[in-house]
PDB file of C-alpha atoms in Angstrom:
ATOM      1  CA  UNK A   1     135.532  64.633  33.615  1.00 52.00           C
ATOM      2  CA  UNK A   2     138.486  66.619  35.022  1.00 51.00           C
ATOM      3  CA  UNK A   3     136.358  70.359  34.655  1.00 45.00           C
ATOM      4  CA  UNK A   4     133.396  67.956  36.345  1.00 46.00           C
ATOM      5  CA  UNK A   5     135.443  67.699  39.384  1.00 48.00           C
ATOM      6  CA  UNK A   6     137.348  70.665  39.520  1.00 48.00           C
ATOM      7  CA  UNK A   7     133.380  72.047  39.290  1.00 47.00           C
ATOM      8  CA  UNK A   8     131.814  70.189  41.971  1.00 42.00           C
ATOM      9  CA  UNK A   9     134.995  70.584  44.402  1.00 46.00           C
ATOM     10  CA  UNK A  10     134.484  74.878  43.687  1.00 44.00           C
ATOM     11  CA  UNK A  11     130.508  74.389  44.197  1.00 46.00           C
ATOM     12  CA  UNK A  12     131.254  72.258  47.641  1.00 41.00           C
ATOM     13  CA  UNK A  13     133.896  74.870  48.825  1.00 44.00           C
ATOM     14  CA  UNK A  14     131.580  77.716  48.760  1.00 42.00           C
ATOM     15  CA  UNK A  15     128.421  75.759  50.124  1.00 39.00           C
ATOM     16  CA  UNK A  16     130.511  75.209  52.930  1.00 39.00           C
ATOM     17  CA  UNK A  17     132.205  78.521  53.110  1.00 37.00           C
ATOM     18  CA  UNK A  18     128.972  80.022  53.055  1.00 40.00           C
ATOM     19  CA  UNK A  19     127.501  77.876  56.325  1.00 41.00           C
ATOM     20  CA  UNK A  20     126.941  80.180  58.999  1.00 42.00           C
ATOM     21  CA  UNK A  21     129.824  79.611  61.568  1.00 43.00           C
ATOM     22  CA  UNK A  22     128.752  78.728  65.107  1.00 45.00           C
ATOM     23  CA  UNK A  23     129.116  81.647  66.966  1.00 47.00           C
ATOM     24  CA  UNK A  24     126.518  83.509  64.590  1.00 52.00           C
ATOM     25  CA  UNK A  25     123.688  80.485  64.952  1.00 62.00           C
ATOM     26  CA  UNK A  26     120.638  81.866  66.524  1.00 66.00           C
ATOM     27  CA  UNK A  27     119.477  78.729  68.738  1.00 72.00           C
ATOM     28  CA  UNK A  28     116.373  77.616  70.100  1.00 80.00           C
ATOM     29  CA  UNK A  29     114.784  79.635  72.970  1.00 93.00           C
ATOM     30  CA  UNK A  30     115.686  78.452  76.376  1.00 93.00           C
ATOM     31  CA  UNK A  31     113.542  80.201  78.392  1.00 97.00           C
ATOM     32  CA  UNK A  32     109.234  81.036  79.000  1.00 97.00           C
ATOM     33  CA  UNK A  33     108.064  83.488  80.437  1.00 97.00           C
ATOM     34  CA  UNK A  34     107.434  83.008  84.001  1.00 97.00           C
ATOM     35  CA  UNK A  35     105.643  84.726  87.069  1.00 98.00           C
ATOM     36  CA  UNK A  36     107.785  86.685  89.509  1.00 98.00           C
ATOM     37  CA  UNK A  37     107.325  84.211  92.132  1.00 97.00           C
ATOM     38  CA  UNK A  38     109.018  81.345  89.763  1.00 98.00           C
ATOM     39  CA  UNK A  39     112.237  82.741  89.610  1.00 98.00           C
ATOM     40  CA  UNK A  40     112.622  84.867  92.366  1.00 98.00           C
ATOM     41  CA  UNK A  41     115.731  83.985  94.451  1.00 98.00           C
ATOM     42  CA  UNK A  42     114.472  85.647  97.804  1.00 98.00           C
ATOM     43  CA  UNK A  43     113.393  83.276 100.087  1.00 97.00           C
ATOM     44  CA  UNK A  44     115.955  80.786 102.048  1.00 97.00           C
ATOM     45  CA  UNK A  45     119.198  81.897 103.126  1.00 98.00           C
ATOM     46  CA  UNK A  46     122.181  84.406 102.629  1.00 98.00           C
ATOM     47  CA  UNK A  47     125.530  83.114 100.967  1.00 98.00           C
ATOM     48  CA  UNK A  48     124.578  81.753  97.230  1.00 98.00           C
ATOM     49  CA  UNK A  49     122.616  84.006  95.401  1.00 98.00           C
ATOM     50  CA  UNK A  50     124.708  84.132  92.073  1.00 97.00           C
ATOM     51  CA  UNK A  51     124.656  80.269  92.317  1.00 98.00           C
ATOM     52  CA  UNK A  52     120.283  80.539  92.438  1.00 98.00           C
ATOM     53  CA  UNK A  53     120.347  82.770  89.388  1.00 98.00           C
ATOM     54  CA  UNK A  54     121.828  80.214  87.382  1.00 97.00           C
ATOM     55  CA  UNK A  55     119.407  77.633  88.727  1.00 97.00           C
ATOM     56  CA  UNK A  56     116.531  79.620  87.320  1.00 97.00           C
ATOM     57  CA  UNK A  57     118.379  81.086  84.147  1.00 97.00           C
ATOM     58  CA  UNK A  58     120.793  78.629  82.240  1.00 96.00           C
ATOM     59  CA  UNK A  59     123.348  81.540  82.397  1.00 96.00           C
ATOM     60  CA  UNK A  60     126.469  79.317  81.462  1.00 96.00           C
ATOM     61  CA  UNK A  61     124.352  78.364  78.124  1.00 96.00           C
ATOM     62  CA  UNK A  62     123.997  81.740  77.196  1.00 96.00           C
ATOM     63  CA  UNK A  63     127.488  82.583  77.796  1.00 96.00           C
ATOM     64  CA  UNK A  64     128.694  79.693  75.751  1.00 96.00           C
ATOM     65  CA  UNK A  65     127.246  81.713  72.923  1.00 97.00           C
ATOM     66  CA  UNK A  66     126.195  85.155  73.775  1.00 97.00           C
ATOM     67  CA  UNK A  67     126.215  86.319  69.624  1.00 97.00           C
ATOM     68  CA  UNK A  68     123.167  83.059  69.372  1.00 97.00           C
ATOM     69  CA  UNK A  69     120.655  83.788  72.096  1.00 97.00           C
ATOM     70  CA  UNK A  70     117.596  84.148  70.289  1.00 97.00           C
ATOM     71  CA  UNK A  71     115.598  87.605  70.658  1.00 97.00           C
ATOM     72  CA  UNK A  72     112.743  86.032  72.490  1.00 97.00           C
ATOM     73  CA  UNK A  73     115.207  84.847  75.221  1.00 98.00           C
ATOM     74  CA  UNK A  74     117.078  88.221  74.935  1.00 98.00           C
ATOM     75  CA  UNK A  75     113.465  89.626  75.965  1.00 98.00           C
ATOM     76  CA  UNK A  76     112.436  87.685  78.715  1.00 98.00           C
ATOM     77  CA  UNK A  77     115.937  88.547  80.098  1.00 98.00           C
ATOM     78  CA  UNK A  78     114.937  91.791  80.286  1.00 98.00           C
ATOM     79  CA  UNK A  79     111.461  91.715  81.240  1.00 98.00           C
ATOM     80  CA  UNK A  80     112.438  89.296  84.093  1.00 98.00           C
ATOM     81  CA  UNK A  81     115.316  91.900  85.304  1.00 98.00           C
ATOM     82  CA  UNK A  82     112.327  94.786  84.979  1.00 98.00           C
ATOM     83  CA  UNK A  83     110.421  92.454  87.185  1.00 98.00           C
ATOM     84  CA  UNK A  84     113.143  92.492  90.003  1.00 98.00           C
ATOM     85  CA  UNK A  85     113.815  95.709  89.469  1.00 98.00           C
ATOM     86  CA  UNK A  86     110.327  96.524  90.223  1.00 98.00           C
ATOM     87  CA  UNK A  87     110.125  93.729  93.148  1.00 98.00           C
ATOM     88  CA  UNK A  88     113.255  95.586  94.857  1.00 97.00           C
ATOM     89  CA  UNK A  89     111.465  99.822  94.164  1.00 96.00           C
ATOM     90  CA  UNK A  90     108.109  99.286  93.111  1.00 96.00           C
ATOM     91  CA  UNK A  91     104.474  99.886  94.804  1.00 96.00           C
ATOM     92  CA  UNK A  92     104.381  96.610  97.627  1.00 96.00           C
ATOM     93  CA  UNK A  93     108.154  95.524  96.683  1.00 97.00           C
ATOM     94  CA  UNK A  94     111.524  95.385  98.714  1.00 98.00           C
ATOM     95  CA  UNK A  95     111.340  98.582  99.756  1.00 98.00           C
ATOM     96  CA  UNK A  96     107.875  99.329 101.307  1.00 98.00           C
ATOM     97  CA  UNK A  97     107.794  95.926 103.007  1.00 98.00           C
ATOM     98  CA  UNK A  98     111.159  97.041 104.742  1.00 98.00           C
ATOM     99  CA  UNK A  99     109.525 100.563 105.874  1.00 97.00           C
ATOM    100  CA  UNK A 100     106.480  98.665 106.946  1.00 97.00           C
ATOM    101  CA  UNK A 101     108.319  96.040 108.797  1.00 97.00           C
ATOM    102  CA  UNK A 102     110.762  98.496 110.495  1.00 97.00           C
ATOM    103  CA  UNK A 103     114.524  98.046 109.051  1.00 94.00           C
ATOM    104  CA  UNK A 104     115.875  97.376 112.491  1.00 97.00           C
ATOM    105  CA  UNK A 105     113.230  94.036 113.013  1.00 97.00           C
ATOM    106  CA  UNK A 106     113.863  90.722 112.424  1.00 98.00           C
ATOM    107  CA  UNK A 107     111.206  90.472 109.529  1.00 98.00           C
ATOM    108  CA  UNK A 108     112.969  94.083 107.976  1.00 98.00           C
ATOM    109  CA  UNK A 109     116.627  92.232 108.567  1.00 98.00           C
ATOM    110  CA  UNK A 110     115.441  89.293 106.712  1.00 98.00           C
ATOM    111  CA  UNK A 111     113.527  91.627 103.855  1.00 98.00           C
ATOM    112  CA  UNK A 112     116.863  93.298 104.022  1.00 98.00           C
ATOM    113  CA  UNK A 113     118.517  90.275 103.209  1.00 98.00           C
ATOM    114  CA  UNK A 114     116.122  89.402 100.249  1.00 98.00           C
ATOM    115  CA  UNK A 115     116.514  92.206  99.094  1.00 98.00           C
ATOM    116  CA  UNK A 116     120.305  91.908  98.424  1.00 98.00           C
ATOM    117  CA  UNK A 117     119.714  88.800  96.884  1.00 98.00           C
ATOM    118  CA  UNK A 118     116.792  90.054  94.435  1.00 98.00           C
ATOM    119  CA  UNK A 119     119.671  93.146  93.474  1.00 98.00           C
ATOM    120  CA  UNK A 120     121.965  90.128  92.758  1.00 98.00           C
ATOM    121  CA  UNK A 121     118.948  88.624  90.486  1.00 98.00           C
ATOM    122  CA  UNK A 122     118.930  92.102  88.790  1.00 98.00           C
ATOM    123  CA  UNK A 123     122.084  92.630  88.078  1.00 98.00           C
ATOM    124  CA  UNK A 124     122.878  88.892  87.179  1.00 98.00           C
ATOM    125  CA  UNK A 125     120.342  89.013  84.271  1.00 98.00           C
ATOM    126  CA  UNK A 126     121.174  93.124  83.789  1.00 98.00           C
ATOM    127  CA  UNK A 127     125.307  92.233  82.807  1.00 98.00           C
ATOM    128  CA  UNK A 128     123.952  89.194  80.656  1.00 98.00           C
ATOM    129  CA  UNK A 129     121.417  91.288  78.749  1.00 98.00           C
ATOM    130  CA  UNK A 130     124.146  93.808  78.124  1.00 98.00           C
ATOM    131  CA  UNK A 131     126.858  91.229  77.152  1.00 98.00           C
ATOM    132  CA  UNK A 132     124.446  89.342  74.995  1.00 97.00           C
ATOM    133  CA  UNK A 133     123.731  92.698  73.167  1.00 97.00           C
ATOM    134  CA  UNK A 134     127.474  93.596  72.711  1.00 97.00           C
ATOM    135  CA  UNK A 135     127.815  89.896  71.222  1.00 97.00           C
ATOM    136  CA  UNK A 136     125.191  90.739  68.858  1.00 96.00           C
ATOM    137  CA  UNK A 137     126.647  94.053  67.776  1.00 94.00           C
ATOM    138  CA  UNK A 138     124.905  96.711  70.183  1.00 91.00           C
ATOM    139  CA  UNK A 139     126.878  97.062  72.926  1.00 86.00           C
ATOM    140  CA  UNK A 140     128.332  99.366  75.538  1.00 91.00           C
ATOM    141  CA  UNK A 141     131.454  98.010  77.730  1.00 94.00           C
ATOM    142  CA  UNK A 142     131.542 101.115  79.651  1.00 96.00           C
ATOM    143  CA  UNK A 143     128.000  99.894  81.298  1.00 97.00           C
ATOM    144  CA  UNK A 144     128.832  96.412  81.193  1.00 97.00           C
ATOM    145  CA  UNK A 145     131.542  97.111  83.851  1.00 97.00           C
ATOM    146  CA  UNK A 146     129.735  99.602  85.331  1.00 98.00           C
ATOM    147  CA  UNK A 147     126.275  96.476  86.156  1.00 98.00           C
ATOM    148  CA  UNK A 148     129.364  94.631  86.766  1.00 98.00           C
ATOM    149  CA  UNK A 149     130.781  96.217  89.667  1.00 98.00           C
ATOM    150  CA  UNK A 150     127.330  96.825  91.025  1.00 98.00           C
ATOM    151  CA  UNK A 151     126.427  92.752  90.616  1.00 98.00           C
ATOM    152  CA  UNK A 152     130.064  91.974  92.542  1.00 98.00           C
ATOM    153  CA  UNK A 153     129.334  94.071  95.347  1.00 98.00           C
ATOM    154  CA  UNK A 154     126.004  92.903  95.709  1.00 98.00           C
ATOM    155  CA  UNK A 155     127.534  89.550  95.431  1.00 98.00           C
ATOM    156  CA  UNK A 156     130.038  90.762  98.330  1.00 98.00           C
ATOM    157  CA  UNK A 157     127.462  91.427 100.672  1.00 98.00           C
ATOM    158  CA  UNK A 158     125.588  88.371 100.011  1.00 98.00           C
ATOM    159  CA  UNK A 159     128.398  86.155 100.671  1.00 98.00           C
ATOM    160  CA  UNK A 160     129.075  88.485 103.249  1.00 98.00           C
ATOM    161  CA  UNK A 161     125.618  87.522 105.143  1.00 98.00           C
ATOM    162  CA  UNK A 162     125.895  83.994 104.496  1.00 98.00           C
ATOM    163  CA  UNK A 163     123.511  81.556 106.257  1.00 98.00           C
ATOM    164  CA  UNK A 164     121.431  84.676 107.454  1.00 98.00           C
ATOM    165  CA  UNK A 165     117.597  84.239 107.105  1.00 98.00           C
ATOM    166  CA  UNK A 166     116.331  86.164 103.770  1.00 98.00           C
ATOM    167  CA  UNK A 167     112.468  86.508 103.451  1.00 98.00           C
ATOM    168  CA  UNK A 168     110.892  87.278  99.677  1.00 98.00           C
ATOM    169  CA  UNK A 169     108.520  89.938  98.961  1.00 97.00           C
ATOM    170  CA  UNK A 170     104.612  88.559  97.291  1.00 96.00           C
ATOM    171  CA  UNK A 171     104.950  90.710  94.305  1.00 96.00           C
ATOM    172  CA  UNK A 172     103.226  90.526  91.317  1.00 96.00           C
ATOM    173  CA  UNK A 173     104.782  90.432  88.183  1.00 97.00           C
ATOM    174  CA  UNK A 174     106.433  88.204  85.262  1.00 96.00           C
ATOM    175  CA  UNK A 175     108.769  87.704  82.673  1.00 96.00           C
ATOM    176  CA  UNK A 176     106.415  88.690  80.146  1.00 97.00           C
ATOM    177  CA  UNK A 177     108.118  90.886  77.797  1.00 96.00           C
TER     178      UNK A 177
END
């Protein structure tokens, strides 16, 4: 009876020794994919981007447990970031409807505007990516401060251009990785 115990007491201690601990659990994904014009944070006004990010991406989740986020999420992340990426450079995006507008209009001011808020977007869901990847053993701090710097001073002028009329950009594209 005694080597019955001392058994089952061993057996217990390394089931639950072997239980993966929380910061290695892979959870459910959080996030679908999504058309450009669902999660854009563009249109409105200057003075809370980073706040709008994390209304359209449950960024305090994922930083709860950066080592869990499942690959599917890790993939939208990055297709969505491609997406405003793309929005801000791309054929019809930030940048062409700026030129067309003329910078120095109200329509280019407010595409000006939008466009600091899409970079903040960007960058938001750039340093996440890249911290999510370093949590899951592939990662780089020297670019993770580098998207870093670029996201605060982004934030900067945003805040710094708070309550002036931004204007989004119709731009086709999704989260799709």
């Amino acid at each position: 009876m005694y080597l019955y115990k001392i058994i089952l007491f061993a057996s217990l201690a390394v089931s639950v020794t072997a239980l993966p601990t929380k910061s290695s659990q892979k959870r459910a994904d959080l996030l679908q994919v999504q058309d450009y014009s669902e999660f854009q944070i563009s249109d409105g006004v200057a003075g809370n981007a980073l706040a709008e990010v994390a209304q359209k991406f449950p960024i305090d989740q994922f930083q709860a447990n950066l080592a869990g986020v499942s690959k599917n999420d890790l993939a939208i992340l990055n297709a969505a970031r491609e997406a405003a990426e793309d929005a801000e450079t791309g054929k019809g995006g930030f940048n062409d409807a700026i030129d067309q507008a003329g910078k120095d209009s109200d329509d280019g001011k407010a595409l000006q505007v939008g466009k600091i808020k899409n970079k903040v977007l960007k960058l938001q869901l750039e340093v996440l990516a890249l911290q999510i990847k370093a949590a899951q053993g592939n990662g780089d701090q020297s670019k993770i401060t580098e998207e870093q710097t670029k996201l605060n001073n982004n934030v900067a002028l945003d805040k710094a251009s708070a309550g002036d009329q931004s204007q989004s950009v119709n731009f086709a594209a999704s989260s799709q990785p």
